mmCIF file of C-alpha atoms in Angstrom:
data_model
loop_
_atom_site.group_PDB
_atom_site.id
_atom_site.type_symbol
_atom_site.label_atom_id
_atom_site.label_comp_id
_atom_site.label_asym_id
_atom_site.label_seq_id
_atom_site.Cartn_x
_atom_site.Cartn_y
_atom_site.Cartn_z
ATOM 1 C CA GLU A 1 170.824 -3.389 107.202
ATOM 2 C CA VAL A 2 171.560 -1.122 104.244
ATOM 3 C CA ARG A 3 168.628 -0.923 101.845
ATOM 4 C CA LEU A 4 168.144 0.992 98.617
ATOM 5 C CA VAL A 5 164.698 0.852 97.022
ATOM 6 C CA GLU A 6 164.125 2.358 93.589
ATOM 7 C CA SER A 7 160.782 3.294 92.057
ATOM 8 C CA GLY A 8 159.302 5.283 89.204
ATOM 9 C CA GLY A 9 160.173 3.098 86.261
ATOM 10 C CA VAL A 10 157.407 2.900 83.646
ATOM 11 C CA VAL A 11 156.839 2.771 79.906
ATOM 12 C CA ALA A 12 157.436 6.221 78.421
ATOM 13 C CA GLN A 13 157.377 7.640 74.919
ATOM 14 C CA PRO A 14 160.430 8.979 73.095
ATOM 15 C CA GLY A 15 160.821 12.628 73.978
ATOM 16 C CA GLY A 16 158.960 12.156 77.231
ATOM 17 C CA SER A 17 160.005 12.643 80.845
ATOM 18 C CA LEU A 18 160.276 10.471 83.903
ATOM 19 C CA ARG A 19 161.449 10.846 87.504
ATOM 20 C CA LEU A 20 163.091 7.970 89.312
ATOM 21 C CA SER A 21 163.367 7.798 93.096
ATOM 22 C CA CYS A 22 165.535 5.801 95.467
ATOM 23 C CA VAL A 23 164.849 5.636 99.196
ATOM 24 C CA ALA A 24 167.751 4.679 101.433
ATOM 25 C CA SER A 25 167.730 3.144 104.908
ATOM 26 C CA GLY A 26 170.128 1.473 107.307
ATOM 27 C CA PHE A 27 172.919 4.045 107.026
ATOM 28 C CA THR A 28 173.570 7.774 107.429
ATOM 29 C CA PHE A 29 172.475 8.858 103.964
ATOM 30 C CA ASP A 30 173.999 12.349 104.030
ATOM 31 C CA HIS A 31 177.472 10.892 104.623
ATOM 32 C CA TYR A 32 177.627 9.201 101.237
ATOM 33 C CA ASN A 33 177.943 10.110 97.571
ATOM 34 C CA MET A 34 175.280 8.345 95.522
ATOM 35 C CA HIS A 35 175.059 7.131 91.930
ATOM 36 C CA TRP A 36 172.714 5.882 89.257
ATOM 37 C CA VAL A 37 173.877 2.948 87.099
ATOM 38 C CA ARG A 38 171.827 1.384 84.315
ATOM 39 C CA GLN A 39 171.718 -1.903 82.463
ATOM 40 C CA ALA A 40 169.957 -2.317 79.133
ATOM 41 C CA PRO A 41 168.167 -5.661 78.684
ATOM 42 C CA GLY A 42 170.739 -8.404 78.166
ATOM 43 C CA LYS A 43 173.602 -5.906 78.167
ATOM 44 C CA GLY A 44 176.351 -4.729 80.503
ATOM 45 C CA LEU A 45 176.470 -2.049 83.164
ATOM 46 C CA GLU A 46 176.690 1.661 82.369
ATOM 47 C CA TRP A 47 177.331 4.413 84.911
ATOM 48 C CA VAL A 48 174.860 7.292 84.543
ATOM 49 C CA SER A 49 175.369 9.938 87.206
ATOM 50 C CA LEU A 50 176.891 10.906 90.550
ATOM 51 C CA ILE A 51 175.863 13.328 93.279
ATOM 52 C CA SER A 52 178.006 14.293 96.239
ATOM 53 C CA TRP A 53 176.854 13.754 99.809
ATOM 54 C CA ASP A 54 175.744 17.376 100.138
ATOM 55 C CA GLY A 55 174.281 17.701 96.657
ATOM 56 C CA ASP A 56 176.773 20.367 95.655
ATOM 57 C CA SER A 57 178.615 18.326 93.025
ATOM 58 C CA THR A 58 177.204 16.253 90.188
ATOM 59 C CA SER A 59 178.606 14.425 87.186
ATOM 60 C CA TYR A 60 177.005 12.712 84.192
ATOM 61 C CA GLU A 61 177.815 10.208 81.499
ATOM 62 C CA ASP A 62 178.139 11.993 78.160
ATOM 63 C CA SER A 63 175.016 10.539 76.528
ATOM 64 C CA VAL A 64 172.720 11.846 79.288
ATOM 65 C CA LYS A 65 174.292 15.271 79.837
ATOM 66 C CA GLY A 66 171.735 18.020 79.407
ATOM 67 C CA ARG A 67 168.839 15.529 79.525
ATOM 68 C CA PHE A 68 169.102 13.925 82.986
ATOM 69 C CA THR A 69 169.378 15.676 86.352
ATOM 70 C CA ILE A 70 170.403 13.964 89.565
ATOM 71 C CA SER A 71 169.316 15.383 92.920
ATOM 72 C CA ARG A 72 168.817 14.324 96.507
ATOM 73 C CA ASP A 73 166.791 15.217 99.593
ATOM 74 C CA ASN A 74 168.843 14.293 102.639
ATOM 75 C CA SER A 75 165.939 15.079 104.977
ATOM 76 C CA LYS A 76 164.023 12.235 103.305
ATOM 77 C CA ASN A 77 166.961 9.897 102.636
ATOM 78 C CA SER A 78 166.051 10.068 98.972
ATOM 79 C CA LEU A 79 167.881 10.171 95.652
ATOM 80 C CA PHE A 80 166.260 11.206 92.374
ATOM 81 C CA LEU A 81 166.911 11.095 88.652
ATOM 82 C CA GLN A 82 164.893 13.444 86.443
ATOM 83 C CA MET A 83 164.980 12.066 82.919
ATOM 84 C CA ASN A 84 163.919 14.362 80.057
ATOM 85 C CA SER A 85 164.012 14.033 76.261
ATOM 86 C CA LEU A 86 163.950 10.273 76.606
ATOM 87 C CA ARG A 87 165.374 8.129 73.808
ATOM 88 C CA THR A 88 164.795 4.478 72.998
ATOM 89 C CA GLU A 89 168.402 3.806 73.999
ATOM 90 C CA ASP A 90 167.576 4.924 77.562
ATOM 91 C CA THR A 91 165.596 1.704 77.989
ATOM 92 C CA ALA A 92 167.243 -0.082 80.901
ATOM 93 C CA LEU A 93 167.036 -1.250 84.487
ATOM 94 C CA TYR A 94 168.161 1.708 86.592
ATOM 95 C CA TYR A 95 169.988 0.998 89.831
ATOM 96 C CA CYS A 96 170.840 3.434 92.582
ATOM 97 C CA ALA A 97 174.129 2.645 94.255
ATOM 98 C CA ARG A 98 176.102 3.861 97.239
ATOM 99 C CA GLU A 99 179.727 4.868 96.836
ATOM 100 C CA VAL A 100 182.337 3.169 98.989
ATOM 101 C CA GLN A 101 183.232 5.704 101.663
ATOM 102 C CA GLU A 102 186.939 4.857 101.835
ATOM 103 C CA THR A 103 187.418 5.472 98.132
ATOM 104 C CA ALA A 104 185.366 7.209 95.459
ATOM 105 C CA ALA A 105 186.090 4.382 93.096
ATOM 106 C CA ALA A 106 183.438 1.714 93.698
ATOM 107 C CA PHE A 107 179.837 1.012 94.681
ATOM 108 C CA ASP A 108 179.215 -1.170 97.717
ATOM 109 C CA TYR A 109 175.417 -1.352 97.924
ATOM 110 C CA TRP A 110 172.884 -1.464 95.106
ATOM 111 C CA GLY A 111 169.117 -1.419 94.950
ATOM 112 C CA GLN A 112 167.089 -3.984 93.051
ATOM 113 C CA GLY A 113 166.542 -1.605 90.140
ATOM 114 C CA THR A 114 163.548 0.008 88.442
ATOM 115 C CA LEU A 115 162.790 -0.676 84.773
ATOM 116 C CA VAL A 116 162.462 2.186 82.308
ATOM 117 C CA THR A 117 161.125 1.321 78.874
ATOM 118 C CA VAL A 118 161.124 4.009 76.196
ATOM 119 C CA SER A 119 158.951 3.017 73.290
ATOM 120 C CA SER A 120 156.333 4.476 70.989
ATOM 121 C CA ALA B 1 186.993 8.397 77.516
ATOM 122 C CA ILE B 2 188.748 5.490 79.160
ATOM 123 C CA ARG B 3 187.742 2.115 77.738
ATOM 124 C CA MET B 4 187.833 -1.112 79.717
ATOM 125 C CA THR B 5 188.337 -4.402 77.887
ATOM 126 C CA GLN B 6 187.751 -7.707 79.651
ATOM 127 C CA SER B 7 188.962 -11.089 78.483
ATOM 128 C CA PRO B 8 187.663 -13.575 77.890
ATOM 129 C CA SER B 9 184.064 -12.543 77.189
ATOM 130 C CA SER B 10 182.903 -15.962 78.311
ATOM 131 C CA PHE B 11 184.353 -19.298 79.273
ATOM 132 C CA SER B 12 183.501 -22.491 81.069
ATOM 133 C CA ALA B 13 185.262 -24.043 84.035
ATOM 134 C CA SER B 14 184.793 -26.809 86.570
ATOM 135 C CA ILE B 15 184.203 -26.697 90.294
ATOM 136 C CA GLY B 16 187.559 -26.588 92.026
ATOM 137 C CA ASP B 17 189.337 -24.861 89.131
ATOM 138 C CA ARG B 18 191.475 -21.749 89.529
ATOM 139 C CA VAL B 19 190.304 -19.087 87.091
ATOM 140 C CA THR B 20 191.599 -15.688 86.077
ATOM 141 C CA ILE B 21 189.762 -12.855 84.347
ATOM 142 C CA THR B 22 191.699 -9.979 82.823
ATOM 143 C CA CYS B 23 190.721 -6.317 82.490
ATOM 144 C CA ARG B 24 192.732 -3.803 80.500
ATOM 145 C CA ALA B 25 192.282 -0.017 80.638
ATOM 146 C CA SER B 26 192.920 2.154 77.580
ATOM 147 C CA GLN B 27 195.059 4.446 79.740
ATOM 148 C CA GLY B 28 196.608 4.252 83.192
ATOM 149 C CA ILE B 29 194.176 4.353 86.099
ATOM 150 C CA SER B 30 196.534 3.673 89.005
ATOM 151 C CA THR B 31 194.583 1.239 91.208
ATOM 152 C CA TYR B 32 191.130 2.780 90.703
ATOM 153 C CA LEU B 33 189.647 -0.554 89.667
ATOM 154 C CA ALA B 34 186.775 -2.576 91.102
ATOM 155 C CA TRP B 35 185.317 -6.009 90.348
ATOM 156 C CA TYR B 36 181.659 -7.039 90.609
ATOM 157 C CA GLN B 37 179.764 -10.299 90.377
ATOM 158 C CA GLN B 38 176.263 -10.353 88.917
ATOM 159 C CA LYS B 39 173.861 -13.286 88.855
ATOM 160 C CA PRO B 40 170.744 -13.368 86.634
ATOM 161 C CA GLY B 41 167.970 -11.122 87.899
ATOM 162 C CA LYS B 42 170.124 -9.723 90.690
ATOM 163 C CA ALA B 43 171.980 -6.482 91.321
ATOM 164 C CA PRO B 44 175.767 -6.490 91.008
ATOM 165 C CA LYS B 45 177.771 -7.349 94.112
ATOM 166 C CA LEU B 46 181.063 -5.629 94.900
ATOM 167 C CA LEU B 47 183.926 -8.114 95.278
ATOM 168 C CA ILE B 48 187.141 -6.085 95.093
ATOM 169 C CA TYR B 49 187.931 -2.368 95.128
ATOM 170 C CA ALA B 50 191.155 -0.390 94.844
ATOM 171 C CA ALA B 51 192.348 -3.234 92.591
ATOM 172 C CA SER B 52 193.127 -5.628 95.448
ATOM 173 C CA THR B 53 191.036 -4.794 98.548
ATOM 174 C CA LEU B 54 188.542 -7.526 99.350
ATOM 175 C CA GLN B 55 185.096 -6.169 100.185
ATOM 176 C CA SER B 56 183.820 -7.155 103.622
ATOM 177 C CA GLY B 57 182.035 -10.503 103.580
ATOM 178 C CA VAL B 58 183.496 -11.680 100.266
ATOM 179 C CA PRO B 59 185.179 -15.100 100.445
ATOM 180 C CA SER B 60 188.974 -15.095 100.438
ATOM 181 C CA ARG B 61 189.100 -17.311 97.341
ATOM 182 C CA PHE B 62 188.528 -14.071 95.406
ATOM 183 C CA SER B 63 191.567 -11.865 94.867
ATOM 184 C CA GLY B 64 192.510 -8.954 92.657
ATOM 185 C CA SER B 65 195.790 -7.553 91.417
ATOM 186 C CA GLY B 66 197.253 -5.038 89.028
ATOM 187 C CA SER B 67 197.874 -1.345 88.566
ATOM 188 C CA GLY B 68 198.155 1.084 85.694
ATOM 189 C CA THR B 69 196.429 -0.580 82.742
ATOM 190 C CA ASP B 70 196.377 -4.323 83.472
ATOM 191 C CA PHE B 71 194.320 -6.001 86.163
ATOM 192 C CA THR B 72 193.238 -9.510 87.081
ATOM 193 C CA LEU B 73 190.509 -11.128 89.155
ATOM 194 C CA THR B 74 191.374 -14.612 90.378
ATOM 195 C CA ILE B 75 189.064 -17.183 91.918
ATOM 196 C CA SER B 76 191.331 -19.702 93.560
ATOM 197 C CA TYR B 77 188.927 -22.642 93.950
ATOM 198 C CA LEU B 78 185.659 -22.344 92.032
ATOM 199 C CA GLN B 79 182.489 -23.069 93.936
ATOM 200 C CA SER B 80 179.054 -23.674 92.400
ATOM 201 C CA GLU B 81 177.851 -20.256 93.545
ATOM 202 C CA ASP B 82 180.639 -18.512 91.606
ATOM 203 C CA PHE B 83 179.097 -19.133 88.194
ATOM 204 C CA ALA B 84 177.986 -15.661 87.190
ATOM 205 C CA THR B 85 178.974 -12.657 85.094
ATOM 206 C CA TYR B 86 181.903 -10.558 86.300
ATOM 207 C CA TYR B 87 182.510 -6.891 85.524
ATOM 208 C CA CYS B 88 185.488 -4.657 86.054
ATOM 209 C CA GLN B 89 184.938 -0.926 86.582
ATOM 210 C CA GLN B 90 187.319 2.023 86.568
ATOM 211 C CA TYR B 91 187.119 5.439 88.157
ATOM 212 C CA TYR B 92 188.558 8.626 86.696
ATOM 213 C CA SER B 93 188.550 11.604 88.961
ATOM 214 C CA TYR B 94 188.597 14.775 86.855
ATOM 215 C CA PRO B 95 185.744 15.025 85.996
ATOM 216 C CA PRO B 96 184.379 12.014 87.880
ATOM 217 C CA MET B 97 183.648 9.280 85.373
ATOM 218 C CA TYR B 98 183.151 5.556 85.774
ATOM 219 C CA THR B 99 183.403 2.911 83.052
ATOM 220 C CA PHE B 100 182.566 -0.783 83.181
ATOM 221 C CA GLY B 101 184.075 -3.561 81.149
ATOM 222 C CA GLN B 102 181.771 -5.513 78.863
ATOM 223 C CA GLY B 103 181.546 -8.426 81.288
ATOM 224 C CA THR B 104 182.857 -11.990 81.476
ATOM 225 C CA LYS B 105 180.322 -14.795 81.733
ATOM 226 C CA LEU B 106 181.632 -17.764 83.684
ATOM 227 C CA GLU B 107 179.709 -20.972 83.035
ATOM 228 C CA ILE B 108 179.961 -24.436 84.480
ATOM 229 C CA LYS B 109 181.712 -27.055 82.365
#
C-alpha cells in the first residue's frame, strides 16, 4: 500500500523558518518525481514545488521561489521542504504528492497533509 | 502563467443526475489536464489524467474529455458519495508548472 506521511507543520512567526518532511512507503521511492501542494484554509489547491526522482531537477511556484527549497533523501524514502522567510500567506495545509509515472501531468497519491500556520 | 477557470463554481444536483463540469485554460495545454475529487478533511483523489484516462480504481461513471483549452468532467449517474469539490489541474512543461482551477463544489439537491 502506498503511503505518504507528512510532518513538521507548526505555528511559526513571519520571517521565520520551517522544515517539512514526508516519509514514503509501499513503492520504490527513487523511481518517482515528488511534489508539494498546499491548500490555505477554506481555499483551493496550489502547487508549490517539484523534485525529480534523482533530485537533480527542481521547480517552484513563483511566490515561493528563493524562499523555499525542496530536497529528498532516497536512502530514507524522504521528501523535504525547507521554508524560509515565511509570510502569513504561506499559512496552509501542505501535502506531499507522488507524480503519475506514465505522465508528468498529475498526482496519483497524496499524504494527509501537515498544517503550517504563520502568525505573529 | 496559465490560468484555469472552472464553471460553475458550485451547483446542486440529485442522485441519478448526469452532471458536467467545465474547465478552460487561458492557453492551449494539449491534453495535460487532470481532475481531482476532494471531500472535507480529506486529501484530493485523482480521477482522470491526460484529459480522458481514468485512474485505476475510479468508477466508470466518471469520464473526461477535451484538448487544447476546453475540458469537461462528466459524472454519468450521480451517487451519494460523489458530492464533493472537484478541481481541474494543468501541467506546463517548460519550466514545469502546475495550476489548479478554483474548484467546483457539487452539493446534493
